[in-house]
mmCIF file of C-alpha atoms in Angstrom:
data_model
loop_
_atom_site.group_PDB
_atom_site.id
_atom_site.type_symbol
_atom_site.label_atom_id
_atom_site.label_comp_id
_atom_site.label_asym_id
_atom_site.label_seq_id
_atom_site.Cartn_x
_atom_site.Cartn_y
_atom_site.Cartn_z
ATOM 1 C CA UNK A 1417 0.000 0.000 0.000
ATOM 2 C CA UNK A 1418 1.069 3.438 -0.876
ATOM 3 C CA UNK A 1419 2.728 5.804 2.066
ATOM 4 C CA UNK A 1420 0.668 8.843 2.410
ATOM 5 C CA UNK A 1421 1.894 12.282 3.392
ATOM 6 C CA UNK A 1422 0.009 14.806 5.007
ATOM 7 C CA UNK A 1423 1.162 18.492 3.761
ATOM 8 C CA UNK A 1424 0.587 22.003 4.406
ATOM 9 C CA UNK A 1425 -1.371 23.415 1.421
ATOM 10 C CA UNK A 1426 1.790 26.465 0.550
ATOM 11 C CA UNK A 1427 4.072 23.764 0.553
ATOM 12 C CA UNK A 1428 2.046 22.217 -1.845
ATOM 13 C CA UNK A 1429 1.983 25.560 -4.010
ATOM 14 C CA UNK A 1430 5.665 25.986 -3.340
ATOM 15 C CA UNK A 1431 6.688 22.512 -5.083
ATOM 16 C CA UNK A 1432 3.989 23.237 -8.170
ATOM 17 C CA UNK A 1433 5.427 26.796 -8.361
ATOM 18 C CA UNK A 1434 9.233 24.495 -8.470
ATOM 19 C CA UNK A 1435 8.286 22.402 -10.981
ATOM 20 C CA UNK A 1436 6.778 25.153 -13.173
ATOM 21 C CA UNK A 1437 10.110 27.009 -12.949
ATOM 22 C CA UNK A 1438 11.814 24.390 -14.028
ATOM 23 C CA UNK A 1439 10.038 23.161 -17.010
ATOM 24 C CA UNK A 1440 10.104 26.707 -17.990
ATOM 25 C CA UNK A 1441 14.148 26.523 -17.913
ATOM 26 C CA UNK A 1442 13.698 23.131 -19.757
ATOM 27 C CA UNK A 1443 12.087 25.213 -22.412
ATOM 28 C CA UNK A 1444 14.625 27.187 -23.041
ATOM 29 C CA UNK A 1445 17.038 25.464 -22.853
ATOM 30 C CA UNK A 1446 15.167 23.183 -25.953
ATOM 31 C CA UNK A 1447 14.144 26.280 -28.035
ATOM 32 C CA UNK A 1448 16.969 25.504 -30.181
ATOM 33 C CA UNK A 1449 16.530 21.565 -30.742
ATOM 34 C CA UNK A 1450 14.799 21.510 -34.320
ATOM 35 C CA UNK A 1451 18.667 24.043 -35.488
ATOM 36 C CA UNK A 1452 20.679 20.916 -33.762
ATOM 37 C CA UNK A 1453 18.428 18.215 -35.222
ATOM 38 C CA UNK A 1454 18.841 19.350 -38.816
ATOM 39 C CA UNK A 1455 22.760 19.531 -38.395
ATOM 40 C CA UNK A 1456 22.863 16.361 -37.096
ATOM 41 C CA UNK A 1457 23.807 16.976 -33.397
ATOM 42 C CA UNK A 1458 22.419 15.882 -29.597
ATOM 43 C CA UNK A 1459 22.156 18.131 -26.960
ATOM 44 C CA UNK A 1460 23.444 16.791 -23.696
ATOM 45 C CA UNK A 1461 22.294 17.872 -19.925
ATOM 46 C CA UNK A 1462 24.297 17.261 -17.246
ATOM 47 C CA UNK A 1463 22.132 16.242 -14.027
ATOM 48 C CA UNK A 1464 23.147 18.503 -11.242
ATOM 49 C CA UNK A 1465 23.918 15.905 -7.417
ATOM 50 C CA UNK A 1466 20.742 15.749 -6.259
ATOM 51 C CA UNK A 1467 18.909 15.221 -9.552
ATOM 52 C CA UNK A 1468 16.847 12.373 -10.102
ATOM 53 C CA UNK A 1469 17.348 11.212 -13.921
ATOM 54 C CA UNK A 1470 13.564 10.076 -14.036
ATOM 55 C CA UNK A 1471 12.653 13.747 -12.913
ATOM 56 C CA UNK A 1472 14.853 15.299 -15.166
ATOM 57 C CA UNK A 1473 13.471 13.111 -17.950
ATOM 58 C CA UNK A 1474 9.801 13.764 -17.205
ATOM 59 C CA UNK A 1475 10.736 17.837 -16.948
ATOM 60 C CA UNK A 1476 12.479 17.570 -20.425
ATOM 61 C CA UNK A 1477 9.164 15.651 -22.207
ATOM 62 C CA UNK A 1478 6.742 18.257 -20.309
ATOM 63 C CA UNK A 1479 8.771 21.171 -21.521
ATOM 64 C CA UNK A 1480 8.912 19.571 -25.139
ATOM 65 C CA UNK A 1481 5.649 18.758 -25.034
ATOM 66 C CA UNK A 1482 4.278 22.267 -24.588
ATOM 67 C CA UNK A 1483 7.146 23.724 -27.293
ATOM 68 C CA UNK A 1484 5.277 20.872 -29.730
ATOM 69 C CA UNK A 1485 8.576 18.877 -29.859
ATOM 70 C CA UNK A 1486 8.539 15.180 -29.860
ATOM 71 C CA UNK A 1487 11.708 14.096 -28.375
ATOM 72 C CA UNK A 1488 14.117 10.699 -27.545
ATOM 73 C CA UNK A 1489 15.767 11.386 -24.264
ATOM 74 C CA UNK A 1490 18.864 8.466 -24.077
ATOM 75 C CA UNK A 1491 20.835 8.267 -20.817
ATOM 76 C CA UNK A 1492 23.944 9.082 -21.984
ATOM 77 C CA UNK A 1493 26.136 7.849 -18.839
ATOM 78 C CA UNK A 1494 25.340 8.138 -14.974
ATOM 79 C CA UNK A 1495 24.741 11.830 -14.530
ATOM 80 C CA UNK A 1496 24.110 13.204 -18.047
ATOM 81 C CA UNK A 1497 20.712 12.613 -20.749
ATOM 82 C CA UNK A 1498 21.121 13.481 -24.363
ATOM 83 C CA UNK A 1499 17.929 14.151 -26.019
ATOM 84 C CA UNK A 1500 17.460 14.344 -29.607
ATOM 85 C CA UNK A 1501 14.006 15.008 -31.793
ATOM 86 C CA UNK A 1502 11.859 11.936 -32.331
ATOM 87 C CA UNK A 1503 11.687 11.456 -36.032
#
């Protein structure tokens, strides 16, 4: 059975108001995917310490998502993802 949590509704806000931030950082860091794609390159994050690589992940297709990218996202070795447009 799943744990449950009980939290204080700001800190609720507070981690949606996170996420948001980051997805928007996502997005720009994206913005210039389709100029990379057509010369034939990856672009490569680096995962900061306390980075999960599934969050990361999920960020990065959230942030494509609403850009109207479809993207690959390949873990390129323990601490870095390259992600690529889905063709």
């Amino acid at each position: 059975m799943a744990r449950v949590r009980i939290v204080a509704l700001d800190e609720v806000r507070r981690t949606r108001s996170r996420v948001r931030q980051e997805v928007e950082r996502f997005k720009e860091a994206l913005r210039d995917l389709p100029e990379l794609h057509r010369q034939g390159k990856t672009k490569v994050f680096q995962l900061e310490p306390n980075e999960k690589l599934s969050t990361v992940r999920m960020r990065l297709r959230t942030a494509a998502r609403e850009l109207g990218l479809r993207i690959r996202v390949f873990r390129q070795n323990d601490n870095e993802l390259a992600v690529r447009l889905y063709e």
